[in-house]
Amino acid sequence: MPRLSRDQMRGKAQTVLGLIDPAELGSTLMHEHLIWNITPPPLRSDPPPTEDLDLFRWWDLQTSTLKEYRNTTQLDVGAATRAAAEVVQHGGRTIVELTIGGLMPDPNGLAQASRDSGAQIVMGCGHYVHDYQDPANEHRSVEVLAQEMVDQVQLGAWGTEVRAGLLGEIGCQWPWTDLEKKMLHAACLAQQETGAALTIHPARHEDHPWMLVEFLREHGADLSRTIIDHIDRTIFDDDRLFRLADAGVILEWDLFGQESCYYAPNIDIDMPNDAGRLRDIRKVIDRGHGDQVVISHDICHVVQMSEWGGHGYAHIYKKVIPLMRRRGYTEAEIDAIMVATPRRLLTFI
């Protein structure tokens, strides 16, 4: 398969079905998983269990207090197709799918889901947090890791001819490890080489997003095309929030639909509900950073899918956008969050 050049990609967006005019992206969810395995590697089984989830345990599954392989693994292309079709049915057009190294990405499955659902799907690339990475990455150089990501964008990802459309979600945990720093450094180099946007999963520590900003500056990243994910489970005070916004990075509230304070990865935080997320976004908009906000659901548990009783991938369209209007968001502000800023980020420069 021929390598796409920077000139061929510049000014276009790249879905799992190929290059498109960015105007075709439409309303976009910037952080989702359609086919994934977030089960910690030591707990994975081969082959995975095939029996259905026990929905009498739905609440424990939903609050992540019950560890269950069948909830943290979704490898069914048909289910992914139905989820993507639900987004289209309710007014969405594009889904950014960030299942990357360590999470069992399925590029061909995403391509099939895109063809069958009518949704545009943009795939990420790179590697997730340290504990999910191939141990061989410890011995690979920054340059080799960067070239792998460049190849995933320009040639094809994970042994397929399906190309990625952005870099990430590059994963970080706490404490931030040397391997994760090496991977992010590689992503900065790949961003410079490809003109792609970069999206980062920060560690669950309120000071880590600013550490990322300092690291990104040191390694030549384009902050205006770099997304800090999971703001809603990481930043809980205005000073830190405004400092990030003033630095120029994109802020992503991507846990819409998670209305529970029982956030198992860190029970010491009070997870905001959707109204709280919208209040924080309003503060950023009122400070003049309305073009630095994107939103999504980050669905990565089966019981979050609508066919299993969860809020599903269309929740933002069915519930959140109407709530935004009731809370005084203008159509221009909604368009910036859902259409204009995602289109800018997903357009190669």
GROMACS .gro file of N, CA and C in nm, residues 129 272 347:
model
    9
  129VAL      N    1  -0.161   0.330   2.846
  129VAL     CA    2  -0.078   0.347   2.965
  129VAL      C    3   0.022   0.233   2.980
  272PRO      N    4  -1.838   1.509   3.853
  272PRO     CA    5  -1.952   1.596   3.824
  272PRO      C    6  -2.057   1.522   3.743
  347THR      N    7  -0.838   1.802   1.079
  347THR     CA    8  -0.783   1.840   0.949
  347THR      C    9  -0.632   1.844   0.959
   0.00000   0.00000   0.00000
